Coordinates of C-alpha atoms and ligand atoms in Angstrom, one line a residue:
M1 CA 0.0 0.0 0.0
V2 CA 2.7 2.5 1.1
K3 CA 4.7 1.5 -2.0
N4 CA 1.7 2.2 -4.3
V5 CA 1.1 5.6 -2.7
N6 CA 4.7 6.5 -3.2
N7 CA 4.6 5.3 -6.7
T8 CA 1.5 7.4 -7.5
E9 CA 3.2 10.4 -6.0
K10 CA 6.3 9.7 -7.9
I11 CA 4.4 9.6 -11.2
F12 CA 2.8 13.0 -10.5
A13 CA 6.0 14.5 -9.4
Q14 CA 7.7 13.3 -12.6
R15 CA 5.0 14.8 -14.8
M16 CA 5.1 18.0 -12.9
E17 CA 8.8 18.2 -13.1
K18 CA 8.6 18.0 -16.8
H19 CA 6.3 21.0 -17.2
Q20 CA 6.5 23.2 -14.1
D21 CA 9.0 25.6 -15.4
E22 CA 7.1 26.4 -18.6
L23 CA 3.8 26.3 -16.8
R24 CA 4.8 28.6 -14.1
W25 CA 6.4 30.9 -16.6
L26 CA 3.3 31.2 -18.7
Y27 CA 1.0 31.6 -15.7
M28 CA 3.1 34.4 -14.4
E29 CA 3.3 36.1 -17.7
L30 CA -0.4 36.2 -17.9
Y31 CA -1.4 36.7 -14.3
G32 CA 1.7 37.5 -12.2
N33 CA -0.1 36.0 -9.2
D34 CA 2.0 33.5 -7.1
A35 CA -0.9 32.5 -4.7
M36 CA -3.2 31.6 -7.5
Y37 CA -0.5 29.6 -9.2
A38 CA 0.2 27.8 -6.0
E39 CA -3.6 27.0 -5.6
L40 CA -3.7 25.7 -9.1
C41 CA -0.8 23.3 -8.5
E42 CA -2.4 22.1 -5.3
Q43 CA -5.7 21.6 -7.0
M44 CA -4.0 19.7 -9.9
H45 CA -2.5 17.3 -7.3
D46 CA -6.0 16.9 -5.7
Y47 CA -7.7 16.1 -9.0
Y48 CA -4.9 13.7 -9.8
L49 CA -5.5 11.9 -6.4
K50 CA -9.2 11.8 -7.0
R51 CA -8.6 10.2 -10.5
S52 CA -9.8 6.5 -10.4
T53 CA -7.2 3.8 -10.5
E54 CA -8.6 2.6 -13.8
L55 CA -8.2 6.1 -15.4
K56 CA -4.6 6.3 -14.0
K57 CA -3.9 3.0 -15.7
R58 CA -5.4 4.3 -18.9
D59 CA -3.1 7.4 -18.6
I60 CA 0.1 5.2 -18.3
K61 CA -1.0 3.1 -21.2
K62 CA -1.8 6.0 -23.4
E63 CA 1.4 7.8 -22.3
K64 CA 3.3 4.9 -23.7
N65 CA 1.3 5.2 -27.0
P66 CA 0.8 8.9 -27.3
D67 CA -0.2 8.7 -31.0
W68 CA -3.1 6.4 -30.2
F69 CA -5.6 8.8 -31.8
K70 CA -3.7 8.9 -35.0
E71 CA -4.4 5.3 -35.8
K72 CA -6.2 4.5 -39.0
E73 CA -8.6 2.3 -37.0
M74 CA -10.2 5.4 -35.4
L75 CA -13.7 6.2 -36.4
G76 CA -15.8 8.7 -34.6
M77 CA -19.6 9.4 -34.4
M78 CA -21.2 12.4 -32.9
L79 CA -24.6 12.3 -31.4
Y80 CA -27.1 14.0 -29.0
I81 CA -27.9 11.6 -26.1
D82 CA -31.6 12.4 -26.0
N83 CA -32.0 12.2 -29.8
F84 CA -30.1 8.8 -29.9
A85 CA -31.3 6.9 -26.9
G86 CA -33.2 9.2 -24.5
N87 CA -30.7 9.4 -21.8
L88 CA -27.2 8.2 -20.7
K89 CA -28.4 4.8 -19.6
G90 CA -30.1 4.5 -22.9
V91 CA -26.8 5.1 -24.8
E92 CA -25.2 2.4 -22.7
K93 CA -27.9 -0.1 -24.0
K94 CA -27.0 0.9 -27.6
L95 CA -23.3 0.5 -27.5
A96 CA -23.7 -2.7 -29.6
Y97 CA -25.2 -0.7 -32.4
L98 CA -22.3 1.8 -32.2
K99 CA -19.8 -1.0 -32.4
E100 CA -21.7 -2.4 -35.4
C101 CA -21.1 1.1 -36.9
N102 CA -17.3 0.5 -36.3
V103 CA -17.4 3.5 -34.0
N104 CA -14.5 3.7 -31.4
C105 CA -14.7 7.4 -30.6
L106 CA -18.0 8.7 -29.4
H107 CA -18.6 12.4 -29.2
L108 CA -21.5 13.0 -26.8
M109 CA -22.9 16.4 -27.7
P110 CA -23.4 18.9 -24.8
F111 CA -25.1 17.2 -21.9
L112 CA -24.4 19.4 -19.0
D113 CA -27.1 21.4 -17.2
T114 CA -28.5 24.1 -19.3
P115 CA -31.6 26.3 -19.1
K116 CA -34.5 25.0 -21.3
G117 CA -35.2 27.3 -24.1
K118 CA -31.9 29.2 -23.5
S119 CA -29.5 26.4 -24.2
D120 CA -28.0 26.9 -27.6
G121 CA -28.1 23.2 -28.0
G122 CA -26.4 22.7 -24.7
Y123 CA -23.6 25.3 -25.4
A124 CA -25.0 27.6 -22.6
V125 CA -23.8 25.8 -19.5
A126 CA -25.4 26.5 -16.2
D127 CA -23.5 24.0 -14.1
F128 CA -20.3 22.3 -15.3
R129 CA -20.6 19.7 -12.6
K130 CA -24.2 18.6 -13.2
V131 CA -25.7 16.5 -16.0
R132 CA -29.0 17.8 -17.5
P133 CA -31.4 16.0 -15.2
D134 CA -33.5 14.4 -18.0
L135 CA -30.3 12.8 -19.3
G136 CA -29.1 11.3 -16.1
T137 CA -26.4 12.0 -13.5
M138 CA -22.7 12.4 -13.2
K139 CA -22.6 8.8 -12.0
D140 CA -24.4 7.6 -15.1
L141 CA -21.8 9.5 -17.2
A142 CA -18.8 7.9 -15.4
R143 CA -20.5 4.5 -15.8
L144 CA -21.1 5.1 -19.5
T145 CA -17.5 6.1 -20.1
E146 CA -16.4 3.0 -18.2
K147 CA -18.6 0.8 -20.4
C148 CA -17.3 2.6 -23.5
H149 CA -13.7 1.9 -22.4
E150 CA -14.5 -1.8 -21.8
N151 CA -15.8 -1.8 -25.3
G152 CA -12.7 -0.2 -26.8
M153 CA -14.4 3.1 -27.3
N154 CA -13.1 6.6 -26.4
V155 CA -15.4 9.3 -25.3
C156 CA -15.4 12.9 -26.3
M157 CA -17.3 15.9 -24.7
D158 CA -17.4 19.6 -25.2
F159 CA -15.8 21.9 -22.8
V160 CA -17.6 25.2 -23.3
M161 CA -15.1 27.6 -21.8
N162 CA -15.7 30.9 -23.6
H163 CA -19.0 31.6 -21.7
T164 CA -21.4 30.4 -19.3
S165 CA -25.2 30.5 -19.3
E166 CA -26.8 33.6 -17.6
E167 CA -28.2 31.0 -15.2
H168 CA -24.8 29.8 -14.0
E169 CA -24.2 30.6 -10.3
W170 CA -21.5 33.2 -11.2
A171 CA -23.8 35.0 -13.6
K172 CA -26.6 35.0 -11.1
R173 CA -24.3 36.5 -8.5
A174 CA -23.0 39.0 -11.0
R175 CA -26.5 40.0 -11.9
A176 CA -27.2 40.6 -8.2
G177 CA -24.3 43.0 -8.2
E178 CA -21.5 41.1 -6.4
G179 CA -18.4 42.7 -7.7
E180 CA -16.3 39.5 -7.2
Y181 CA -18.6 37.7 -9.7
M182 CA -19.0 40.7 -12.0
S183 CA -15.3 40.6 -12.5
R184 CA -15.6 37.2 -14.0
Y185 CA -17.4 38.6 -17.0
F186 CA -17.2 41.8 -19.0
F187 CA -19.5 44.5 -17.4
Y188 CA -19.8 48.0 -18.5
D189 CA -22.1 50.7 -16.9
N190 CA -22.5 52.7 -20.1
G191 CA -22.3 52.1 -23.9
D192 CA -19.0 53.7 -24.6
I193 CA -16.7 50.7 -24.5
P194 CA -19.2 48.4 -25.9
A195 CA -19.6 50.8 -28.9
R196 CA -15.8 50.7 -29.3
Y197 CA -15.8 46.9 -29.4
E198 CA -18.5 46.8 -31.9
E199 CA -16.2 48.8 -34.3
T200 CA -13.8 45.9 -34.6
V201 CA -15.5 42.7 -33.5
P202 CA -17.5 40.8 -36.1
Q203 CA -20.8 39.1 -35.3
V204 CA -21.2 35.4 -34.9
F205 CA -25.0 35.3 -35.1
P206 CA -25.8 38.5 -37.0
T207 CA -29.5 37.5 -37.5
T208 CA -30.4 35.2 -34.6
A209 CA -28.4 37.2 -32.0
P210 CA -27.2 40.6 -33.4
G211 CA -24.5 42.6 -31.6
N212 CA -21.9 41.6 -29.1
F213 CA -23.3 43.1 -25.9
T214 CA -26.6 42.7 -24.0
W215 CA -28.1 45.3 -21.9
L216 CA -29.3 44.3 -18.5
P217 CA -31.8 46.8 -17.2
E218 CA -32.1 45.5 -13.7
I219 CA -28.5 46.4 -12.9
G220 CA -27.9 49.1 -15.6
H221 CA -25.0 47.4 -17.2
Y222 CA -24.0 46.0 -20.5
V223 CA -22.5 42.4 -20.5
L224 CA -20.3 40.9 -23.3
T225 CA -22.3 38.2 -25.1
T226 CA -20.5 37.2 -28.3
F227 CA -22.9 34.4 -29.0
Y228 CA -26.5 34.4 -27.7
P229 CA -27.5 37.2 -25.1
Y230 CA -27.9 34.5 -22.5
Q231 CA -24.3 33.2 -23.1
W232 CA -22.0 35.6 -21.1
D233 CA -18.4 35.7 -22.1
L234 CA -16.0 34.8 -19.3
N235 CA -13.1 37.1 -18.5
Y236 CA -9.9 35.1 -18.6
R237 CA -7.9 38.2 -17.5
N238 CA -9.1 37.2 -14.1
P239 CA -7.0 34.3 -12.8
R240 CA -9.9 33.1 -10.7
V241 CA -11.8 32.3 -13.9
F242 CA -8.9 30.4 -15.4
N243 CA -8.3 28.5 -12.2
E244 CA -11.9 27.6 -11.7
M245 CA -12.4 26.6 -15.2
M246 CA -9.4 24.4 -15.0
Y247 CA -10.9 22.6 -12.0
N248 CA -14.1 22.1 -14.0
F249 CA -12.0 20.7 -16.8
L250 CA -10.1 18.3 -14.5
F251 CA -13.4 17.3 -12.9
L252 CA -14.9 16.4 -16.3
A253 CA -11.8 14.6 -17.3
N254 CA -12.1 12.5 -14.2
Q255 CA -15.4 11.2 -15.4
G256 CA -13.5 9.3 -18.0
M257 CA -13.3 11.6 -20.9
D258 CA -10.7 10.7 -23.5
I259 CA -11.1 13.8 -25.8
I260 CA -12.1 17.2 -24.7
R261 CA -13.5 19.5 -27.4
I262 CA -12.6 23.1 -26.6
D263 CA -15.6 25.0 -27.8
A264 CA -15.2 28.3 -29.6
V265 CA -11.5 28.4 -28.6
P266 CA -10.4 31.3 -30.8
Y267 CA -12.7 33.6 -28.8
I268 CA -11.5 33.1 -25.3
W269 CA -9.4 36.2 -24.9
K270 CA -10.7 39.8 -25.6
E271 CA -8.8 43.0 -26.3
L272 CA -10.3 46.4 -27.2
G273 CA -9.5 47.4 -30.7
T274 CA -9.0 43.9 -32.0
S275 CA -11.3 41.3 -33.6
C276 CA -11.2 39.4 -30.3
R277 CA -10.3 36.3 -32.2
N278 CA -7.1 34.3 -32.1
L279 CA -5.2 36.6 -29.9
K280 CA -1.8 35.4 -28.5
E281 CA -3.1 35.0 -25.0
V282 CA -5.5 32.3 -26.4
H283 CA -2.5 30.2 -27.3
T284 CA -0.9 30.7 -23.8
I285 CA -4.1 29.4 -22.3
V286 CA -4.4 26.4 -24.5
R287 CA -0.8 25.5 -24.0
M288 CA -1.3 25.7 -20.2
M289 CA -4.3 23.4 -20.6
R290 CA -2.3 21.0 -22.5
M291 CA 0.4 20.8 -19.8
I292 CA -2.2 20.6 -17.0
A293 CA -3.7 17.6 -18.8
E294 CA -0.4 16.0 -19.4
I295 CA 0.3 16.3 -15.6
V296 CA -3.0 15.2 -14.2
C297 CA -4.8 13.1 -16.9
P298 CA -2.4 12.4 -19.8
S299 CA -4.8 10.1 -21.5
V300 CA -7.0 13.1 -22.3
I301 CA -6.4 14.8 -25.6
L302 CA -7.6 18.3 -26.8
L303 CA -9.7 18.9 -29.9
G304 CA -9.8 22.5 -30.8
E305 CA -12.9 23.9 -32.4
V306 CA -11.5 26.5 -34.8
V307 CA -13.9 27.2 -37.5
M308 CA -11.6 29.6 -39.4
E309 CA -9.6 29.9 -42.5
P310 CA -6.6 27.4 -42.8
E311 CA -3.9 29.9 -41.8
K312 CA -5.7 30.6 -38.6
V313 CA -6.4 27.0 -37.7
V314 CA -3.0 25.6 -37.9
P315 CA -1.3 27.7 -35.2
Y316 CA -3.6 25.8 -32.7
F317 CA -1.4 22.8 -33.1
G318 CA 1.3 24.9 -31.4
T319 CA 4.9 23.9 -32.1
V320 CA 6.7 20.6 -31.9
E321 CA 8.4 21.6 -28.6
K322 CA 5.2 23.4 -27.3
P323 CA 2.2 21.6 -28.7
E324 CA -1.3 23.0 -28.0
C325 CA -4.2 20.9 -29.5
H326 CA -3.8 17.4 -30.4
M327 CA -6.4 17.6 -33.1
L328 CA -8.4 20.1 -35.1
Y329 CA -11.3 20.1 -37.4
N330 CA -10.6 20.1 -41.0
V331 CA -13.2 22.8 -41.6
T332 CA -11.9 24.2 -44.9
T333 CA -11.7 20.9 -46.5
M334 CA -15.3 20.2 -45.4
A335 CA -16.7 23.4 -46.9
T336 CA -14.6 23.1 -50.0
T337 CA -16.0 19.6 -50.6
W338 CA -19.5 21.0 -50.7
N339 CA -18.3 23.7 -53.1
S340 CA -17.1 20.9 -55.4
I341 CA -20.4 19.3 -55.2
A342 CA -22.3 22.5 -56.2
T343 CA -19.8 23.4 -59.0
R344 CA -18.8 19.8 -60.2
D345 CA -15.4 21.4 -60.2
I346 CA -12.6 19.8 -57.9
R347 CA -9.9 22.3 -58.6
L348 CA -10.2 24.3 -55.3
L349 CA -10.5 20.9 -53.3
K350 CA -7.4 19.6 -55.0
K351 CA -5.6 22.8 -54.0
Q352 CA -6.9 22.6 -50.4
M353 CA -5.8 18.9 -50.2
D354 CA -2.4 19.8 -51.4
I355 CA -2.1 22.4 -48.7
V356 CA -3.2 19.8 -46.0
S357 CA -0.9 17.0 -47.3
R358 CA 2.1 19.4 -47.2
L359 CA 1.6 19.9 -43.5
P360 CA 3.7 18.0 -40.9
K361 CA 2.3 14.5 -40.4
Q362 CA 2.0 15.0 -36.8
Y363 CA -0.8 17.4 -37.3
T364 CA -4.1 15.4 -37.0
F365 CA -7.3 16.5 -38.4
L366 CA -10.9 15.5 -37.6
N367 CA -12.5 15.1 -41.0
Y368 CA -16.3 15.4 -41.4
L369 CA -18.9 16.1 -44.1
R370 CA -21.1 18.1 -41.6
C371 CA -21.6 18.5 -37.9
H372 CA -24.3 19.9 -35.6
D373 CA -23.6 23.5 -36.9
D374 CA -24.2 25.2 -40.1
I375 CA -21.9 25.2 -43.1
G376 CA -20.4 28.5 -43.9
W377 CA -18.3 29.8 -46.9
G378 CA -15.9 32.0 -45.0
G379 CA -13.0 29.6 -45.4
L380 CA -13.2 29.2 -49.2
D381 CA -10.3 30.6 -51.0
F382 CA -12.1 33.3 -52.9
D383 CA -8.9 34.8 -54.3
T384 CA -8.4 31.6 -56.3
L385 CA -12.0 31.2 -57.2
K386 CA -12.0 34.8 -58.5
Q387 CA -9.2 33.9 -60.9
W388 CA -11.5 31.1 -62.3
G389 CA -14.2 33.7 -62.8
M390 CA -16.2 33.0 -59.5
E391 CA -16.7 36.3 -57.7
E392 CA -17.3 36.1 -53.9
P393 CA -20.8 37.5 -53.4
S394 CA -22.3 35.9 -56.5
H395 CA -20.6 32.6 -55.9
K396 CA -21.8 32.5 -52.2
R397 CA -25.3 33.2 -53.5
Y398 CA -25.0 30.4 -56.1
L399 CA -23.8 27.9 -53.4
N400 CA -26.7 28.8 -51.0
D401 CA -29.1 28.6 -53.9
Y402 CA -27.7 25.2 -54.9
F403 CA -28.0 23.7 -51.4
T404 CA -31.4 25.1 -50.7
G405 CA -32.6 23.5 -53.9
K406 CA -33.3 26.8 -55.7
V407 CA -31.0 26.0 -58.8
A408 CA -32.9 24.1 -61.4
D409 CA -30.5 21.1 -61.5
S410 CA -30.0 20.9 -57.7
I411 CA -31.3 17.9 -55.8
S412 CA -30.1 19.3 -52.5
R413 CA -32.6 20.3 -49.7
G414 CA -31.4 22.7 -47.1
E415 CA -32.2 25.9 -45.3
L416 CA -30.2 29.1 -44.9
Y417 CA -28.8 30.1 -41.6
N418 CA -28.0 33.6 -40.3
D419 CA -28.9 35.2 -43.6
D420 CA -27.3 38.5 -42.8
P421 CA -29.2 41.4 -44.6
V422 CA -26.1 43.8 -44.2
T423 CA -23.2 41.6 -45.4
Q424 CA -25.5 39.5 -47.7
D425 CA -23.8 36.6 -46.3
A426 CA -25.5 33.3 -45.3
R427 CA -24.5 29.9 -44.2
F428 CA -26.7 26.7 -44.6
C429 CA -28.0 23.7 -42.8
G430 CA -29.1 20.3 -43.8
T431 CA -28.2 16.6 -43.2
T432 CA -25.7 14.9 -45.6
A433 CA -28.5 12.8 -47.0
S434 CA -30.7 15.8 -47.8
M435 CA -27.9 17.7 -49.3
C436 CA -27.2 14.7 -51.5
G437 CA -30.7 14.4 -52.8
I438 CA -32.0 11.5 -50.7
E439 CA -34.8 13.7 -49.3
A440 CA -35.9 15.0 -52.7
A441 CA -35.8 11.6 -54.4
G442 CA -37.7 10.0 -51.5
F443 CA -40.3 12.7 -51.8
E444 CA -40.8 12.3 -55.4
G445 CA -40.5 8.6 -55.2
N446 CA -38.0 8.7 -58.1
A447 CA -36.0 5.5 -58.0
E448 CA -33.4 6.6 -60.5
K449 CA -32.8 9.9 -58.7
M450 CA -32.5 8.0 -55.4
Q451 CA -29.7 5.8 -56.9
T452 CA -27.8 9.0 -57.9
A453 CA -28.3 10.5 -54.5
I454 CA -27.1 7.3 -52.7
Q455 CA -24.1 7.3 -55.0
E456 CA -23.3 10.9 -54.1
D457 CA -23.6 10.3 -50.5
L458 CA -21.4 7.2 -50.5
M459 CA -18.8 9.0 -52.8
L460 CA -18.5 11.8 -50.2
H461 CA -18.2 9.4 -47.2
A462 CA -15.6 7.4 -49.3
Y463 CA -13.7 10.7 -49.8
M464 CA -13.8 11.5 -46.1
L465 CA -12.5 8.0 -45.3
T466 CA -9.7 8.4 -47.8
Q467 CA -8.1 11.4 -45.8
S468 CA -5.7 11.0 -43.0
G469 CA -7.0 11.8 -39.6
I470 CA -10.1 10.8 -37.7
P471 CA -13.2 10.4 -39.7
M472 CA -16.3 11.7 -37.8
L473 CA -19.7 10.6 -38.8
Y474 CA -22.8 12.4 -37.7
S475 CA -25.3 10.0 -36.1
G476 CA -28.1 9.1 -38.6
D477 CA -25.9 9.8 -41.6
E478 CA -24.9 6.1 -41.7
L479 CA -28.6 5.5 -42.6
G480 CA -29.2 8.5 -44.8
Q481 CA -31.4 10.2 -42.3
V482 CA -33.0 13.4 -43.8
N483 CA -33.9 16.8 -42.5
D484 CA -36.3 17.1 -39.6
Y485 CA -38.6 20.0 -40.0
S486 CA -40.3 19.7 -36.7
Y487 CA -38.2 22.2 -35.0
K488 CA -40.3 24.8 -36.6
D489 CA -43.2 23.8 -34.4
D490 CA -41.1 24.3 -31.3
A491 CA -41.0 27.9 -30.2
E492 CA -37.7 27.4 -28.4
K493 CA -36.0 26.1 -31.6
A494 CA -37.9 27.7 -34.5
S495 CA -35.5 30.6 -35.0
D496 CA -32.4 28.4 -35.2
S497 CA -32.3 26.4 -38.5
R498 CA -29.4 24.3 -37.2
Y499 CA -32.1 22.1 -35.5
L500 CA -33.1 21.1 -39.1
H501 CA -30.2 18.6 -39.1
R502 CA -30.3 17.7 -35.4
G503 CA -33.4 15.5 -35.6
A504 CA -34.1 12.6 -33.3
F505 CA -32.4 9.4 -34.5
L506 CA -35.0 7.1 -36.2
W507 CA -34.5 3.6 -35.0
E508 CA -36.9 2.3 -37.6
L509 CA -34.3 3.3 -40.3
A510 CA -31.7 1.3 -38.4
D511 CA -33.9 -1.7 -38.5
K512 CA -33.6 -1.8 -42.3
R513 CA -29.7 -1.5 -42.2
K514 CA -29.3 -5.2 -43.3
D515 CA -31.7 -5.1 -46.2
L516 CA -29.9 -4.2 -49.3
S517 CA -33.2 -3.4 -51.1
T518 CA -33.5 -0.3 -48.9
V519 CA -31.8 3.1 -49.0
Q520 CA -30.6 2.5 -45.5
G521 CA -29.2 -1.0 -46.2
Q522 CA -27.2 0.2 -49.2
L523 CA -25.7 3.1 -47.3
F524 CA -25.0 1.2 -44.2
Q525 CA -23.5 -1.9 -45.8
M526 CA -21.3 0.1 -48.2
L527 CA -20.0 2.4 -45.4
N528 CA -19.3 -0.6 -43.3
R529 CA -17.3 -2.2 -46.1
L530 CA -15.3 1.0 -46.6
E531 CA -14.6 1.3 -42.9
Q532 CA -13.4 -2.2 -42.8
I533 CA -11.1 -1.6 -45.7
R534 CA -9.7 1.5 -44.0
R535 CA -8.9 -0.6 -40.9
Q536 CA -7.2 -3.4 -42.8
E537 CA -5.2 -1.6 -45.4
N538 CA -1.9 -0.1 -44.3
V539 CA -2.0 2.6 -47.0
F540 CA -4.5 4.4 -44.8
S541 CA -1.9 4.9 -42.1
Q542 CA -1.4 8.4 -41.0
E543 CA 2.2 8.0 -42.0
A544 CA 1.4 7.4 -45.6
E545 CA 2.5 9.9 -48.1
V546 CA -0.6 11.6 -49.6
Y547 CA -0.7 13.4 -52.9
T548 CA -3.5 14.6 -55.2
Y549 CA -3.4 12.8 -58.5
D550 CA -4.1 14.7 -61.7
V551 CA -6.5 13.0 -64.0
H552 CA -6.9 15.9 -66.4
N553 CA -10.6 16.2 -65.6
D554 CA -11.9 19.0 -63.4
S555 CA -14.7 16.9 -62.1
I556 CA -12.7 13.9 -60.9
L557 CA -10.5 14.3 -57.8
G558 CA -7.7 11.7 -57.7
I559 CA -5.8 10.9 -54.5
L560 CA -2.7 8.8 -54.2
R561 CA -1.6 7.3 -50.9
E562 CA 1.7 5.5 -50.6
Y563 CA 3.0 3.6 -47.7
K564 CA 5.9 1.0 -47.4
G565 CA 5.9 0.2 -51.1
E566 CA 2.1 -0.1 -51.4
R567 CA 0.3 2.3 -53.8
F568 CA -3.4 3.2 -53.5
I569 CA -5.3 5.4 -55.9
A570 CA -8.8 6.8 -55.2
L571 CA -10.9 8.5 -57.8
F572 CA -14.0 10.5 -57.0
N573 CA -16.4 11.8 -59.7
F574 CA -17.9 15.0 -58.2
S575 CA -20.4 15.4 -61.1
E576 CA -23.6 13.6 -61.9
S577 CA -22.5 12.7 -65.4
E578 CA -20.1 10.1 -66.8
Q579 CA -16.5 11.3 -66.7
T580 CA -13.2 9.9 -67.8
A581 CA -10.0 9.9 -65.6
W582 CA -7.1 10.5 -68.0
M583 CA -4.5 8.6 -65.9
Q584 CA -0.8 9.0 -66.5
E585 CA -0.2 5.4 -65.9
E586 CA -1.5 2.0 -66.7
G587 CA -1.4 -1.1 -64.7
I588 CA -3.0 -3.9 -62.8
F589 CA -5.0 -2.8 -59.9
R590 CA -7.2 -4.6 -57.3
N591 CA -10.5 -2.8 -56.7
L592 CA -10.6 -2.9 -52.9
V593 CA -14.3 -2.6 -52.7
N594 CA -15.3 -5.6 -54.9
G595 CA -12.0 -7.4 -54.9
E596 CA -11.8 -7.5 -58.8
I597 CA -8.4 -7.3 -60.5
V598 CA -8.6 -4.8 -63.3
E599 CA -6.3 -3.4 -65.8
V600 CA -6.7 0.3 -65.6
K601 CA -6.4 2.6 -68.4
D602 CA -8.3 5.9 -68.6
P603 CA -11.2 4.6 -66.5
V604 CA -14.7 6.0 -67.1
L605 CA -16.6 6.8 -63.9
K606 CA -20.4 7.0 -63.7
G607 CA -22.0 10.0 -62.1
Y608 CA -20.8 10.3 -58.5
E609 CA -18.9 7.0 -58.8
F610 CA -15.8 6.5 -56.8
V611 CA -13.0 3.9 -57.0
W612 CA -10.6 2.7 -54.4
M613 CA -7.8 0.6 -55.9
K614 CA -4.5 -0.7 -55.0
Y615 CA -1.6 -1.2 -57.4
K616 CA -0.9 -4.9 -57.8
A617 CA 2.8 -5.5 -58.0
Ligands
GLC701 C1 -19.6 26.4 -31.1 C2 -20.7 25.3 -31.2 C3 -21.9 25.9 -31.5 C4 -22.2 27.0 -30.5 C5 -21.1 28.0 -30.2 C6 -21.3 28.8 -29.0 O1 -19.3 27.0 -32.2 O2 -20.3 24.4 -32.1 O3 -22.9 25.0 -31.7 O4 -23.4 27.8 -30.9 O5 -19.9 27.3 -30.0 O6 -21.1 28.0 -27.8

C-alpha cells in the first residue's frame, strides 16, 4: 500500500517536473499571481489523487502510445444523447449498435445542465458539474465512459469555456451586483466601451443574436455576449476564472473523458481594438491546458474547435516543442468539398488537399462532411475562385441557392442560416443525405434519382474516409437520415435552423440496415465495407504519403496514398455525369471494394462514382 502511494506520488512529481518551469512561466506572464498559481498546482494534485485507479492505468497506457488517436482504426460518431437513446443509460444499451457502426470514438454532444429554451443546443452551461437531469447524473456518465472503455471506445465531450449561461451561479451573483462575480465577466455601466468593441468585433450570429453586448436593465449594465444574449463571455484576464475553469476541466476529465473538445477556442481572450479572435493569449491558455492535462490526466487529448480559414487553424497545433491542441477540425476541406459538389469542379478541393498534405504528419485533423452546426463559406479561397471567374458575393449566392434547392439542377434540400441582410452573407443547414438528394428523391418517389443520391452520399463518405486523420460521422448519416422540419413547431428552436439537421435518431431506419433493397441497407453496408477496408489496409496509415493525382478532368478528384511500397489510388467523380479519368499510368490494380483485379487505363466513372484501388505489384 505504502509502496503504491509512493509510486502514485512519484508519477505525479515526474510529470510536474517535466512541465513546471514552462507552466509557471506562462501563468506568471499572464497573471503574475503566485498565490493563485500555488492554488492551481495544489488543486491539480488533488484532482490527480481523485482520479480513479482505472483512469490512472489508462493514462500510463496512453502515455506509452501517445499517438493512439492517429491510428487509421479510429472512427468517430457524434450524437445527441436524447436524440439517440433518451438518456445516458439508454446510450449504454445501444453500444452494440455503435460497435456495429465500427465507431470507437463517441462524441457525446453537450449534456451538462442548461436552461430550457436558452440552451444553444447545450452550449450555454449552467453547471459544469451537473448533467442535465433528464439525461441522467454524473454517476451515469462515469458509468457510460467506463462501459465505453470496456468496449474499446473513447469518449469525447465539449468543454464550453468561452462563456457560461446567464443561469450559472457566477452569472446570477454578478447580476445581483456582487463585484467579485461581475469581474468574472465583462460588465460596462455605459455604452462607450461596448460601442468601441463593436467597431472591430465581427458578429457570430448576425441575425439570430445581433450585436456583441446585452443590456441588463435590472443592474444598468451591458454584458459581453459574443454568441446568444444568454451566453455571457468569461473574462480570462481574471485568474480566478482560469483556475476555476481548469478545475471544471479536470473534474470532467475524471469522469472518464478521452477527448475534450474546446468549444469556440479562438474567442476566449478579448482585447479592445481587435477582432477578439485568435489573440496570442488564447495560445498561452491552450498551452497551459495541454500541460495541465499532461500532468493530471495524460490520456486526455484536446480537440480545438477553430472554425476559421486554414492559416488561422494551424497555429492551434502549437509547435513541436510546445504543442497545444492534439487535433483540429478540417473545416476548410469540409466546406470546399460541398463547393465541389455544387460546382462539379474539384480544382479548389485539390488545391486545399495539397495544402493539407504538405503539413507535418503529426498534425491530426478531424474530417467530417457536416456536424451539428451550419456550413459556412468563410473559409473558401475566394482569391483563387476569382481567378477562375467566380466572384465572392455571386458565388456564395449560387452555393446557397444550390444547397437550398433553388437552382434548377439541384437535388439538395437545405435551409439558410443567419442570412445577414447587411453583409448579404448566409450559411446553410441540412443533413448529408438531404444535401445529396435522398430527401428530394424520396419525396418524389423517383428511384433513379435515389440511386444517384445514394451514390453521391457514398462517394462523399468514401472521400472523407480516404483522408488521413479521424473520420467523424454524424449519427443518422450512416442510414441516410434526412432533415427534420419539426423544429419549426417548437417555439424554443424555431428561429435556429441548425435544428433542421439535429433531428431525433430514427431507429426504424436502423432496422432496415441489413436489407440491401432499402436506401438504409445500401448506405450502411457500403459504409461498413469502406470502414473495414480502411482498418485493414496499411495505406490508410497516418504515416502514408498523400498526394492529389491529376487525371486531367476538373470533375474527378484523384488521391494517391503510398506507404511502405504500397500504392493506392482513389478517384471521385464530383459530377452527376459520366467522366473519364485520364490517368498517367496504366497497370493492374485490385479494386478494394469488390476485390476485382482490373487493368486500368483511362477509367470511365459513372455519375458520382468513386474507385478505391491498390496497385498490384
Ligand atoms: C460552437 C458550437 C456551436 C455553439 C457555439 C457557442 O461553435 O459548435 O454550436 O453555438 O460554439 O457556444
